[in-house]
Every structure is written in structure tokens, then in C-alpha cells.
PDB file of C-alpha atoms and ligand atoms in Angstrom:
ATOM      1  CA  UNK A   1      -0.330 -96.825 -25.980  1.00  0.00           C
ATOM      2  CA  UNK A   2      -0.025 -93.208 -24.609  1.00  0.00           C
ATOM      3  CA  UNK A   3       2.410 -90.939 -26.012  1.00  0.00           C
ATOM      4  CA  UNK A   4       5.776 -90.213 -23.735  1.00  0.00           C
ATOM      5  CA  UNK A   5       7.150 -87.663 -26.411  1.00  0.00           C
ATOM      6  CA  UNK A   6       5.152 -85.095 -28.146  1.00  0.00           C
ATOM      7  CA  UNK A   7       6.839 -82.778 -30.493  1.00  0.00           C
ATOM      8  CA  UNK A   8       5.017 -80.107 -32.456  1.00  0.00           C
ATOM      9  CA  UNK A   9       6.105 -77.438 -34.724  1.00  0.00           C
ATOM     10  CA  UNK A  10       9.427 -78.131 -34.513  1.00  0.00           C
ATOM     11  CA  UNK A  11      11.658 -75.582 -36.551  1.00  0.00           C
ATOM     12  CA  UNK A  12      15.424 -75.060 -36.193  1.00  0.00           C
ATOM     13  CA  UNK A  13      16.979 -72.283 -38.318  1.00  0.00           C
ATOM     14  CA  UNK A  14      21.038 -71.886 -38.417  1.00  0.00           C
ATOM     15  CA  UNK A  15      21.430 -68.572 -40.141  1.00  0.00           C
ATOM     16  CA  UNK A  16      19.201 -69.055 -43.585  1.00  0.00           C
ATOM     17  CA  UNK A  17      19.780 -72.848 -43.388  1.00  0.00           C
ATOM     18  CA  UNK A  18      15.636 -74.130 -42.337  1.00  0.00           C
ATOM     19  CA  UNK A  19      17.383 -77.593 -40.527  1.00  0.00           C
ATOM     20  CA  UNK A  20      13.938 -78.699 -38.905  1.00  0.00           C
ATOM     21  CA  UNK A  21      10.877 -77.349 -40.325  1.00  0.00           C
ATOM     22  CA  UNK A  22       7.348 -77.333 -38.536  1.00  0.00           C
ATOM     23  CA  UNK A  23       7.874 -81.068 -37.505  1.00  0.00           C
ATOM     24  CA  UNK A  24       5.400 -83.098 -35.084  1.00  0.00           C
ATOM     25  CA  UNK A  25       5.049 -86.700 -34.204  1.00  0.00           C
ATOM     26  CA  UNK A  26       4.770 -88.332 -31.095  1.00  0.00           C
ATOM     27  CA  UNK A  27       6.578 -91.428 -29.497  1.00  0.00           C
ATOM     28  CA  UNK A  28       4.562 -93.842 -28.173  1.00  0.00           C
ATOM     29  CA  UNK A  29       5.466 -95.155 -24.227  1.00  0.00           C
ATOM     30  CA  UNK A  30       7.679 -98.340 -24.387  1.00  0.00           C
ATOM     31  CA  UNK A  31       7.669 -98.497 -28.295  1.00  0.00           C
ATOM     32  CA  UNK A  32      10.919 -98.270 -30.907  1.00  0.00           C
ATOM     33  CA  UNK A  33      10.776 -95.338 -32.956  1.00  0.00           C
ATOM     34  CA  UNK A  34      13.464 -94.766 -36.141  1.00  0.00           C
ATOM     35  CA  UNK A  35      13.956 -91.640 -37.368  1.00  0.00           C
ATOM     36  CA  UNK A  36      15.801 -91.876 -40.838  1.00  0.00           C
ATOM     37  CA  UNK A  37      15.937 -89.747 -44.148  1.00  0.00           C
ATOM     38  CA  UNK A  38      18.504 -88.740 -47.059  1.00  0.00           C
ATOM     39  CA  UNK A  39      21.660 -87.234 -45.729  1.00  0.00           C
ATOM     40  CA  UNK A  40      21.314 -83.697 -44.506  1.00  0.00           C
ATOM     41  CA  UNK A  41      17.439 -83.966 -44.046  1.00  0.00           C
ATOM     42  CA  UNK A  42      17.758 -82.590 -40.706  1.00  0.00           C
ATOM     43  CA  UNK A  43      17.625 -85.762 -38.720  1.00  0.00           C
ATOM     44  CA  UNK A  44      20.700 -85.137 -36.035  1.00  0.00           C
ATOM     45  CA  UNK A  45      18.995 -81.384 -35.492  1.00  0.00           C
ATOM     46  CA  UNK A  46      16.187 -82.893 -34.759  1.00  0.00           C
ATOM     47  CA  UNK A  47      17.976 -85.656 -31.996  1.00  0.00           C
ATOM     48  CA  UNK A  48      20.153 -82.626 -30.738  1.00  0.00           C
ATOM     49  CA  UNK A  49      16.624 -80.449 -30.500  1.00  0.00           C
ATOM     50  CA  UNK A  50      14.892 -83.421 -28.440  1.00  0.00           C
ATOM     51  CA  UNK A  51      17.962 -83.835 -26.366  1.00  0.00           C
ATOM     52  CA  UNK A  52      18.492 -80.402 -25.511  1.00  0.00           C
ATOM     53  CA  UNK A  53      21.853 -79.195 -27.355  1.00  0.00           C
ATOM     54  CA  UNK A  54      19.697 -76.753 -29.320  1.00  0.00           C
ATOM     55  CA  UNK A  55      16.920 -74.494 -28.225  1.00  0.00           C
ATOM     56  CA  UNK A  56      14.385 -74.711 -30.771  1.00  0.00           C
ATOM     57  CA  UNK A  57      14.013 -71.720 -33.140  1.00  0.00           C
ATOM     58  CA  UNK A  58       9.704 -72.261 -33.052  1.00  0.00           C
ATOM     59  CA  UNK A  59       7.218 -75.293 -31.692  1.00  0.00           C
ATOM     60  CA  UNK A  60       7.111 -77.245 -28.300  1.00  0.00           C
ATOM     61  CA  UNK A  61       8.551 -80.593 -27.087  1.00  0.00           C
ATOM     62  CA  UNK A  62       6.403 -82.679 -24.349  1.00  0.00           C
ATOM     63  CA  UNK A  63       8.366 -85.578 -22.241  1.00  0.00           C
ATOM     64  CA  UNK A  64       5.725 -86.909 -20.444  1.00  0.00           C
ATOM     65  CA  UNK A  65       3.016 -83.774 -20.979  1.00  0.00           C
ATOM     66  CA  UNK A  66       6.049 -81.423 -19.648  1.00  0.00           C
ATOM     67  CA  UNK A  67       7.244 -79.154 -21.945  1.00  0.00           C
ATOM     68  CA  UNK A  68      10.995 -79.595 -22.112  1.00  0.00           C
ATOM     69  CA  UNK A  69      12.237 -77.936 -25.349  1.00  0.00           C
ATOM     70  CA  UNK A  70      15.397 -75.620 -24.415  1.00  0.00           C
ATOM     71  CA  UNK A  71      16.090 -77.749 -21.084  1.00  0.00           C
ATOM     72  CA  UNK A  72      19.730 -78.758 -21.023  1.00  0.00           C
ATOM     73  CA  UNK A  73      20.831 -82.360 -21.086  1.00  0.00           C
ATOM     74  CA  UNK A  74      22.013 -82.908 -17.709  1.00  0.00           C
ATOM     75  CA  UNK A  75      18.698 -81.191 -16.260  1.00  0.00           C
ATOM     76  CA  UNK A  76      16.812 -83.886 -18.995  1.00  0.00           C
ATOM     77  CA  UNK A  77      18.606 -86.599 -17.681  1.00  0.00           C
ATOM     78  CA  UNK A  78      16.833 -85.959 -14.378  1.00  0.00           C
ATOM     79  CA  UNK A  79      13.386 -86.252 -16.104  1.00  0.00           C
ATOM     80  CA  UNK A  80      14.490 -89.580 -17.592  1.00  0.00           C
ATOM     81  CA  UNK A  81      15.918 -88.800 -20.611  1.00  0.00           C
ATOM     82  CA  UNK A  82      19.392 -89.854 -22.128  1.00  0.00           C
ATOM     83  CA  UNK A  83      21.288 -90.659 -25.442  1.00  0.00           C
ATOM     84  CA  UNK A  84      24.280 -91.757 -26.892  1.00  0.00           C
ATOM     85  CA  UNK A  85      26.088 -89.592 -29.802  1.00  0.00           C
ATOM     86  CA  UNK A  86      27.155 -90.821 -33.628  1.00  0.00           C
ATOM     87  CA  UNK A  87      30.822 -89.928 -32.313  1.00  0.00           C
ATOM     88  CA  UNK A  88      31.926 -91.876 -29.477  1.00  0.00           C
ATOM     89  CA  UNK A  89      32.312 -89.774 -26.435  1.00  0.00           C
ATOM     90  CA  UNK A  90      33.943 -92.753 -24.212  1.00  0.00           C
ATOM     91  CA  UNK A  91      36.905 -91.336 -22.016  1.00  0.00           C
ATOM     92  CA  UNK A  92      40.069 -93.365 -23.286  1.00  0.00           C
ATOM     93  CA  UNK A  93      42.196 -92.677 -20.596  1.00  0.00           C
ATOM     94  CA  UNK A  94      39.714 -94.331 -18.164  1.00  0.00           C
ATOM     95  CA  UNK A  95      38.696 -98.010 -17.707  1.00  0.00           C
ATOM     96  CA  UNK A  96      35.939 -99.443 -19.448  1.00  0.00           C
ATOM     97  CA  UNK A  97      33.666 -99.752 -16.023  1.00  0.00           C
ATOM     98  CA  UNK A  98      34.889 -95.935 -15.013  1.00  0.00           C
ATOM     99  CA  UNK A  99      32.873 -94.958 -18.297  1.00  0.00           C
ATOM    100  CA  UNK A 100      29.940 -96.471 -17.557  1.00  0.00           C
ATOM    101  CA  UNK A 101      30.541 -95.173 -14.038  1.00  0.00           C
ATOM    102  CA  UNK A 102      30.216 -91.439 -15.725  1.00  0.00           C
ATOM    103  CA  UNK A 103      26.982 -91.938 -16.402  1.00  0.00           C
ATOM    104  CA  UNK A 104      25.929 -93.054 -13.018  1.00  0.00           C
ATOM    105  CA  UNK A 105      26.645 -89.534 -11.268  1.00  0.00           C
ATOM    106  CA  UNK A 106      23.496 -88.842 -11.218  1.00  0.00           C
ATOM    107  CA  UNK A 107      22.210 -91.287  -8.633  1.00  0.00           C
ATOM    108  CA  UNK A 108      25.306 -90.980  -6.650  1.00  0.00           C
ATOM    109  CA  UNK A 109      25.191 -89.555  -3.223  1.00  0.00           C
ATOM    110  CA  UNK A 110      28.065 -87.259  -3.480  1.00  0.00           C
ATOM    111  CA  UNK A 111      27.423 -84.471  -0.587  1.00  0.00           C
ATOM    112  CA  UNK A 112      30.720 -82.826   0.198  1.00  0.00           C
ATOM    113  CA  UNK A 113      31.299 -83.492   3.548  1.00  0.00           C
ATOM    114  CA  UNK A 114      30.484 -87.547   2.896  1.00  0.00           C
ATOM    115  CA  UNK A 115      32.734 -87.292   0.303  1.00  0.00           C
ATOM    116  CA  UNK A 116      35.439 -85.532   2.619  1.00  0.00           C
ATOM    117  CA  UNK A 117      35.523 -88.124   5.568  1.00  0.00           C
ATOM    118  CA  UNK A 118      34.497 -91.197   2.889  1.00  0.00           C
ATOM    119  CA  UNK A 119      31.531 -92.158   5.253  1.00  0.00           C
ATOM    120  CA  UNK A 120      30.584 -95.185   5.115  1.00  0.00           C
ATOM    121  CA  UNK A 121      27.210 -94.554   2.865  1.00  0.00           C
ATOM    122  CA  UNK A 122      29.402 -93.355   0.593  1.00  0.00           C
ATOM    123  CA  UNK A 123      31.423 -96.094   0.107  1.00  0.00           C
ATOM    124  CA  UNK A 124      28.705 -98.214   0.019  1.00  0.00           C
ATOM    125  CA  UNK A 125      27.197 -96.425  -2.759  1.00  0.00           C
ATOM    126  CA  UNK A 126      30.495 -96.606  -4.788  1.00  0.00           C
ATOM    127  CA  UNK A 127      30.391-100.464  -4.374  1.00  0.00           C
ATOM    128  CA  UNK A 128      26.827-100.578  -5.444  1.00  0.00           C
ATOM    129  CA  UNK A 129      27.452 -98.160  -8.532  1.00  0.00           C
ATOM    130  CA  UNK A 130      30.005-100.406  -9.737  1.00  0.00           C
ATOM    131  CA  UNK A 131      28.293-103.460  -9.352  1.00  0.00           C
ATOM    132  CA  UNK A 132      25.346-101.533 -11.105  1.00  0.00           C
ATOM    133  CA  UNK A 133      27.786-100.408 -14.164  1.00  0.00           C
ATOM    134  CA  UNK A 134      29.177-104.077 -14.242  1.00  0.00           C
ATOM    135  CA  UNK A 135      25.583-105.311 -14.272  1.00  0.00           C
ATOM    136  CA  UNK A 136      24.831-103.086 -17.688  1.00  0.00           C
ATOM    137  CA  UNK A 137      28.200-103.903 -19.195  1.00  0.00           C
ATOM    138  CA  UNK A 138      27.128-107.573 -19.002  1.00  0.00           C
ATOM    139  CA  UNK A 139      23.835-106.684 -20.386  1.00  0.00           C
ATOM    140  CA  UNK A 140      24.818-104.524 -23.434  1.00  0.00           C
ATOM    141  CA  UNK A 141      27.408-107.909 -24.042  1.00  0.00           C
ATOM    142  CA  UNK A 142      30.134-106.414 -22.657  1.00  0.00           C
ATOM    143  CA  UNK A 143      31.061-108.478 -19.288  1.00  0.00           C
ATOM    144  CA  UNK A 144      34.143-109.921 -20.034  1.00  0.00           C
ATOM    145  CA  UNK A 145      35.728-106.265 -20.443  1.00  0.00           C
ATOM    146  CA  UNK A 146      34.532-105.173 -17.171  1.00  0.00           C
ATOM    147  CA  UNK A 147      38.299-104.731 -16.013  1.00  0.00           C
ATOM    148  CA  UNK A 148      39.806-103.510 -19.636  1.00  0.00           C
ATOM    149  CA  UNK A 149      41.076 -99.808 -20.285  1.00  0.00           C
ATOM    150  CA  UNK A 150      38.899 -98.296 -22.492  1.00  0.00           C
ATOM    151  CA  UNK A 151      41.643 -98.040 -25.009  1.00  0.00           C
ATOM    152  CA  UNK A 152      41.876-101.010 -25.430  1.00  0.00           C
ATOM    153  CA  UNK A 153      38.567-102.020 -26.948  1.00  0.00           C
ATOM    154  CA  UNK A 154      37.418-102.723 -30.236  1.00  0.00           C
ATOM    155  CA  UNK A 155      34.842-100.436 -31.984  1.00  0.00           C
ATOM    156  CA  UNK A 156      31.994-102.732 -31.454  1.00  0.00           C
ATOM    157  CA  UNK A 157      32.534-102.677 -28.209  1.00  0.00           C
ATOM    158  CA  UNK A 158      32.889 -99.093 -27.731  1.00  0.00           C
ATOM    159  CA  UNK A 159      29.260 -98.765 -29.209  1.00  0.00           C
ATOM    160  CA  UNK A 160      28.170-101.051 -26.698  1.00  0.00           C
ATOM    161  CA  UNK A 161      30.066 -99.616 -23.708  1.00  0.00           C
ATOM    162  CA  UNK A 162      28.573 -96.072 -24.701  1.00  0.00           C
ATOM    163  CA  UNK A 163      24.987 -97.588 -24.475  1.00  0.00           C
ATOM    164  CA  UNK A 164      25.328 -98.890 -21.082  1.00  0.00           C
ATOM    165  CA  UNK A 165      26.962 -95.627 -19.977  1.00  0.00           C
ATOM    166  CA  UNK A 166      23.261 -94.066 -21.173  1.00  0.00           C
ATOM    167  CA  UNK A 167      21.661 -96.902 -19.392  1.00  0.00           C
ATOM    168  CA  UNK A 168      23.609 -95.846 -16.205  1.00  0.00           C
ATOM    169  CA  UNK A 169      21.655 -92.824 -15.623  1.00  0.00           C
ATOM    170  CA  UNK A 170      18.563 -95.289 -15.496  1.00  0.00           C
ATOM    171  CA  UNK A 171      16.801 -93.356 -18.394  1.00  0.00           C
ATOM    172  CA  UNK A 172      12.770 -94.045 -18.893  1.00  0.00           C
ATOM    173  CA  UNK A 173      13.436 -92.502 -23.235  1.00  0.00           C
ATOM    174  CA  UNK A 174      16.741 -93.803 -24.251  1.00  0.00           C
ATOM    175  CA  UNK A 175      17.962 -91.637 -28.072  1.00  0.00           C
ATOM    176  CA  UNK A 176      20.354 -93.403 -30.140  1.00  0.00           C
ATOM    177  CA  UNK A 177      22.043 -91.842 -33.017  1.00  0.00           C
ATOM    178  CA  UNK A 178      23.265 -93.918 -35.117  1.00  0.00           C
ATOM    179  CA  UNK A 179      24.074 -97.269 -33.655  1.00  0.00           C
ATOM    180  CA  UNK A 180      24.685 -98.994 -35.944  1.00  0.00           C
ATOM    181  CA  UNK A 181      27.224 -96.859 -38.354  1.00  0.00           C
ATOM    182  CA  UNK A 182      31.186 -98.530 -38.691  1.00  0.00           C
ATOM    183  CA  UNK A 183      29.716-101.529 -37.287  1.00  0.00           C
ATOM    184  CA  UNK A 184      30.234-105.147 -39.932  1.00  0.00           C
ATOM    185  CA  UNK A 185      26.695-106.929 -40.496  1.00  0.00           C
ATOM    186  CA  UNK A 186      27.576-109.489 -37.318  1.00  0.00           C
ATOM    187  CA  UNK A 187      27.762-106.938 -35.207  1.00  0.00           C
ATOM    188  CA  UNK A 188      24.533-105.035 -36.949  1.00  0.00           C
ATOM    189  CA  UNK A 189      22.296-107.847 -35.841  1.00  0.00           C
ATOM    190  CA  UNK A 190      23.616-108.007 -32.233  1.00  0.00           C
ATOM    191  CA  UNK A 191      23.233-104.217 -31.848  1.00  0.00           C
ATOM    192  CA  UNK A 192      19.565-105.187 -32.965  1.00  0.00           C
ATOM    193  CA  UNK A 193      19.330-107.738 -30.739  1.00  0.00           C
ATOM    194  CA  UNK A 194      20.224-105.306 -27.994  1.00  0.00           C
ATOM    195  CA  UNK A 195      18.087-102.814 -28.989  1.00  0.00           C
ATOM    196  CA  UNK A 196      14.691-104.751 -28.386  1.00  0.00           C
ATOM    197  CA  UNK A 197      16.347-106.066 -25.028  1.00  0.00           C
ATOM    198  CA  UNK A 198      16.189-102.510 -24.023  1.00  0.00           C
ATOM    199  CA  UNK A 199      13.008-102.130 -25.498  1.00  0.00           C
ATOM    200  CA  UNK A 200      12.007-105.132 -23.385  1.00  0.00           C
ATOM    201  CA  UNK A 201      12.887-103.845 -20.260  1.00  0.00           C
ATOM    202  CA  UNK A 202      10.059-100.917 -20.571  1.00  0.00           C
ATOM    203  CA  UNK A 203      12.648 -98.001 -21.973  1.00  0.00           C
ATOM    204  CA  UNK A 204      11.169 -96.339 -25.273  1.00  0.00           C
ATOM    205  CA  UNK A 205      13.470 -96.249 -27.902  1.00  0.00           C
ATOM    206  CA  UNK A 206      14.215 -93.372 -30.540  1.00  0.00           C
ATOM    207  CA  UNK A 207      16.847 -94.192 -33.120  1.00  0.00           C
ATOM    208  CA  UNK A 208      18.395 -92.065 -35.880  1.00  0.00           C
ATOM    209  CA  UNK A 209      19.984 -94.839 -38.098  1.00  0.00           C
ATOM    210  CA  UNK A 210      21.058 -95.316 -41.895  1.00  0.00           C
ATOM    211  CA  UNK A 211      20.925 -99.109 -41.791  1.00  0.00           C
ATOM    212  CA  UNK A 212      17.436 -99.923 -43.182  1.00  0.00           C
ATOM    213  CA  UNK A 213      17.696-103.419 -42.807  1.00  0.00           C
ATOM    214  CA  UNK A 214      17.790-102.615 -38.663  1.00  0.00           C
ATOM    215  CA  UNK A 215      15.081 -99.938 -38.962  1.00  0.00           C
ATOM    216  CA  UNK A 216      12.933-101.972 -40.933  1.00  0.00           C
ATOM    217  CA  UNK A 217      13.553-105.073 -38.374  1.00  0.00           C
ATOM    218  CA  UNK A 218      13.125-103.222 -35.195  1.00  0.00           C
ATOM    219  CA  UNK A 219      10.745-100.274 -35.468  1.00  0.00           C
ATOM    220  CA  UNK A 220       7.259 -99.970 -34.806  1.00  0.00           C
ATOM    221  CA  UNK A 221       6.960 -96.795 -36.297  1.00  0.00           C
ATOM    222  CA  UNK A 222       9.244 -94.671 -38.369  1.00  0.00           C
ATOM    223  CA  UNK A 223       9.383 -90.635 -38.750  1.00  0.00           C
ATOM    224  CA  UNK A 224      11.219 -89.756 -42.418  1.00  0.00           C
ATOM    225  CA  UNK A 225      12.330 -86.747 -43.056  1.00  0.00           C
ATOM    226  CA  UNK A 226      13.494 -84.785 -46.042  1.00  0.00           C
ATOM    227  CA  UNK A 227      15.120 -81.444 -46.187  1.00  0.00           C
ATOM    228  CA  UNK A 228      13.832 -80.707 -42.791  1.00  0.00           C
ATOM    229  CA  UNK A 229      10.543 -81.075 -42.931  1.00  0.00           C
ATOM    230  CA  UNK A 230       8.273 -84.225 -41.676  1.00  0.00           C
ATOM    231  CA  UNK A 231       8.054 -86.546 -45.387  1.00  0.00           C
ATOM    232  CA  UNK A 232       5.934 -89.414 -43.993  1.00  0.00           C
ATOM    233  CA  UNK A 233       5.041 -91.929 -41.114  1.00  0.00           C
ATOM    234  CA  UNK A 234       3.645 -95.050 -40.237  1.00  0.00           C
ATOM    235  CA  UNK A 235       5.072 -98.627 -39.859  1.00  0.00           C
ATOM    236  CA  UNK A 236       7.845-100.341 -41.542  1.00  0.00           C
ATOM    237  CA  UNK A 237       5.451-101.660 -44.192  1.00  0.00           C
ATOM    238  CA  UNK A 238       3.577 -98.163 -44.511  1.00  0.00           C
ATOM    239  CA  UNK A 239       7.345 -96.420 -45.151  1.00  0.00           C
ATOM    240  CA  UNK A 240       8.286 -98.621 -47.582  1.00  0.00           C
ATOM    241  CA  UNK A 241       5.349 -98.426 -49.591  1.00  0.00           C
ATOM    242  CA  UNK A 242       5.531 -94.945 -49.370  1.00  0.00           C
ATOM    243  CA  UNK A 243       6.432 -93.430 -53.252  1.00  0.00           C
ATOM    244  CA  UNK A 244       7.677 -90.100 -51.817  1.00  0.00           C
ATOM    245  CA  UNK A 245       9.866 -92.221 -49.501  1.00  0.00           C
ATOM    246  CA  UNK A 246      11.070 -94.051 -52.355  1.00  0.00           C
ATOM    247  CA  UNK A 247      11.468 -91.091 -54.393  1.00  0.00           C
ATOM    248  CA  UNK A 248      13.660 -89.379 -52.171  1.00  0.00           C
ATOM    249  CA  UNK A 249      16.293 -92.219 -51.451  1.00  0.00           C
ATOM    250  CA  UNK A 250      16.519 -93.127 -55.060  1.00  0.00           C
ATOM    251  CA  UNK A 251      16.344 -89.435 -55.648  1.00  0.00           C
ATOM    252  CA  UNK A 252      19.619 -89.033 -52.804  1.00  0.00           C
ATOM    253  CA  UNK A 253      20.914 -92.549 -54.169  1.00  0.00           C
TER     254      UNK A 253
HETATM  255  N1  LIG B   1      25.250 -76.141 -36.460  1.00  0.00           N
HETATM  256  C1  LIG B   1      24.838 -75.928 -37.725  1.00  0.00           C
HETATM  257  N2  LIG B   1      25.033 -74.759 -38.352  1.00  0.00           N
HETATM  258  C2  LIG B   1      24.596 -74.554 -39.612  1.00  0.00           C
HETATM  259  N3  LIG B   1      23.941 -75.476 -40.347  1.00  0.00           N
HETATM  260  C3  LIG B   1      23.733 -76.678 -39.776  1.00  0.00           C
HETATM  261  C4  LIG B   1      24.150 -76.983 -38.445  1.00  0.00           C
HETATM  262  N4  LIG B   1      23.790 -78.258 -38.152  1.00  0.00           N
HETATM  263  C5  LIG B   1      23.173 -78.736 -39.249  1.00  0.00           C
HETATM  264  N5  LIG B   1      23.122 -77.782 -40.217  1.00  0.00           N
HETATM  265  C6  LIG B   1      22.502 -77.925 -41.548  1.00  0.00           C
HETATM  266  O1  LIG B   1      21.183 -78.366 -41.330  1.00  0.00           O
HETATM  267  C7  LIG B   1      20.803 -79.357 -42.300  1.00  0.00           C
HETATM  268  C8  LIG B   1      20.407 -80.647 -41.585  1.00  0.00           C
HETATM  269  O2  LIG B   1      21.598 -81.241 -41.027  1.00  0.00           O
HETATM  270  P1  LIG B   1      21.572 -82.527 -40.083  1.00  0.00           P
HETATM  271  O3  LIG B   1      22.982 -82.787 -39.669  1.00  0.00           O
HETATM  272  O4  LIG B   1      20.558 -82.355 -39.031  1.00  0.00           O
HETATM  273  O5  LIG B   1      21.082 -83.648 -41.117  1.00  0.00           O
HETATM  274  P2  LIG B   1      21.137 -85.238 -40.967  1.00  0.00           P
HETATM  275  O6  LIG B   1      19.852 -85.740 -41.514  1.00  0.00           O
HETATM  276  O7  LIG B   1      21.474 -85.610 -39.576  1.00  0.00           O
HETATM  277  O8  LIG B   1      22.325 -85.607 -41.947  1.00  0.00           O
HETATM  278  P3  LIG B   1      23.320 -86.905 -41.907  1.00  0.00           P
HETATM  279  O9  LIG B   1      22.488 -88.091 -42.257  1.00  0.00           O
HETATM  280  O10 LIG B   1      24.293 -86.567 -42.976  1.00  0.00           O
HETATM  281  O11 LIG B   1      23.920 -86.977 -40.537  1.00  0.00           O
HETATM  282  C9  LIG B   1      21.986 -79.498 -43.241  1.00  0.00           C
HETATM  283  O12 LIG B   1      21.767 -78.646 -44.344  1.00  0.00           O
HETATM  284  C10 LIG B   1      23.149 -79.023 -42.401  1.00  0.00           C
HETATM  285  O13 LIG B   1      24.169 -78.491 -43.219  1.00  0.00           O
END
């Protein structure tokens, strides 16, 4: 399989704090790929590198052979690339459909003067954007809460609703950070579940996530990391084998 993402050299520095240091690994097209490690190994600086929240202090990040390492979100979202966040960011005051709408915008047609008069294109394009969004909520397991407020959903579903809001934006590298965190073990295996259905569809996959029993299920390949810097690599089966992988969980435990 060829490689979507290539990252090289990665290094982020906050002040005298090395977050990321000199990391590389690439993501293979239409694969699952976990990133995990002890708390504070640098795992979230690395998702917020990729995704373009930080500009990286040293080293180069390839989508696709383009370098993209500094580009903001909304500009990577038009090369394909989008993520959820271990916070929800759903909009409470909105409906549960209007937040998946949000992260539709981007295929909207939304000239000003259409938008003005309401043209009929326009229009169209709204009823095909929420037919879309009602489309993803069903698929992420959502589809009986197409008409709920937002504030009015459970957790679980909240973490589902976010993922078909990044789904919206019809992404080609979909980056989820933790998906799996506040969720009870039911819920655990349907997130998994979801996961590979996304997977299935073509999108690549990168996950940050602390549950190892869903890394372990779902990944084909796993990056660990430990006090920033790349630890080890390699399959489920390789990782676990791994004695400086087990040394530095029991070593965190
Ligand atoms: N904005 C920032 N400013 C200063 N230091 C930061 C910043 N973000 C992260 N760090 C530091 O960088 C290191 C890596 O943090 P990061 O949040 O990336 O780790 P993590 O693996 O995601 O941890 P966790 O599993 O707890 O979420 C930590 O020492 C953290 O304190």
C-alpha cells in the first residue's frame, strides 16, 4: 500500500518543553493507524502538528507527497483532511443535524448574491446537504436523533454526532483523538465497530486512543511514543511484544 501521510523529523518545542522530538512514520492509504503512549508522551502535539494547530518547530509533513506542515485546518480540509477533538466541540444551542451541517460548508455553494435572492441552486443544495448530514448521522448510528437539539443528547452520542460532522467535509484522512475516552465498554465496541466502517469505505484512519483493547482490535499498525520521541512500531502483535513498550506503561502504570 502507498503511503498517504509521510511525516519526518517532526519536533515541536513549547519554551524548553521538547513535546515531539525528530518523529517519522508514515500512514499507509486506506489503513487504521493508532497512535498511543504514556500520558504526556507528546501524542495530542503530534495530532495538533498533523492537523495544522501548530506549525512545527523542525521536519516536514507529506499528505499525499504535498508538504502540508504549517497549513491551517480549514485550508487542510480542502486537501482532504479532517478530525475530531478529545473535547467535544458540538454547538449545543443548535440541532443535532445543524452540527453535522457545520461541517458541510465546505461543499456548499454559498456565493453572495445566490445567497441574497435564495436562487434556486441554492436551495437545492441546502436540501441535498441535509439529506447528506442525515445520511452520515444514520451511518455513525445516529438516525433516530436526526431532529433532536444537540443538548439533548447523551455523551455517546455526541461522540458519534462529532464524527459524522468530520465525515461531512467528505475527508480522504479522517484523525481521531481519542474516541473512545468517557465512553462504557458497550459503547467502546460500537465506536470500534464504526471505526472499520469508515475504514471500509476507503478513508485512512489515524487514532490517538488510551483504550488498548480498541487499538489492539482495530489497528494495522501502531506508532508509540514516549516523552516525545518515536519508542517503537509495527503491528498490534509487534507492539505488544515490544519490552520497551512494556517497560514504559508499567513504568507510567
Ligand atoms: N501548548 C503547550 N505549551 C507548553 N507545553 C505543552 C503544550 N502542549 C503540550 N505541552 C507539553 O508537551 C508534552 C506532551 O504533551 P501532549 O499533550 O502532546 O501529550 P499526550 O501524549 O497527548 O498526553 P495525554 O495522553 O495526557 O493527553 C507534555 O509535557 C505537555 O506538558
Amino acid at each position: 500500500m502507498s503511503a498517504m501521510l509521510e511525516v519526518a523529523g517532526l519536533s515541536k518545542t513549547f519554551g524548553g518543553v521538547k513535546a515531539v522530538q525528530d518523529v517519522s512514520f508514515s500512514v499507509a492509504k486506506g489503513s487504521i493507524h493508532s497512535v498511543i503512549g504514556p500520558n504526556g508522551a507528546g501524542k495530542t502535539t503530534l495530532f495538533n502538528l498533523i492537523t495544522g494547530v501548530y506549525t512545527p518547530s523542525a521536519g516536514s509533513i507529506r499528505l499525499d507527497g504535498e508538504e502540508i506542515g504549517g497549513m491551517r485546518p480549514d485550508v487542510l480540509a480542502t486537501r482532504g483532511m479532517n478530525r475530531t477533538f478529545q473535547n467535544l466541540q458540538i454547538c449545543f444551542n443548535m440541532s443535532a443535524l445543524e452540527n453535522v451541517l457545520v461541517g458541510r460548508h465546505l461543499h456548499l455553494d454559498r456565493s453572495f448574491f445566490k445567497a441574497m435572492f435564495r436562487l434556486p441552486a441554492i436551495t437545492r443544495g441546502d436540501a441535498a446537504a441535509r439529506e447528506h448530514a442525515a445520511g452520515l448521522m444514520e451511518f455513525v448510528g445516529c438516525g433516530k436523533h436526526v431532529r433532536a437539539q444537540a443538548n439533548s443528547l447523551s455523551y455517546g452520542v455526541l461522540k458519534r454526532l462529532e464524527i459524522a460532522r468530520a465525515l461531512a467535509a467528505e475527508p480522504r484522512i479522517l484523525l481521531l483523538d481519542e474516541p473512545a475516552a468517557g465512553l462504557n465498554p458497550k459503547e467502546t465496541v460500537e465506536i470500534d465497530e464504526l471505526i472499520q466502517k469508515i475504514a471500509a469505505t476507503g478513508i485512512t484512519v489515524v487514532l490517538v486512543e488510551h483504550d488498548m483493547k480498541l487499538v489492539m482490535h482495530i489497528s494495522d499498525h501502531i506508532l508509540v511514543l514516549d516523552y516525545g520521541r518515536k519508542l517503537a512500531e509495527g503491528t498490534p502483535a509487534e507492539v505488544r511484544a515490544n519490552p520497551d513498550v512494556i517497560a514504559a506503561y508499567l513504568g507510567a502504570a
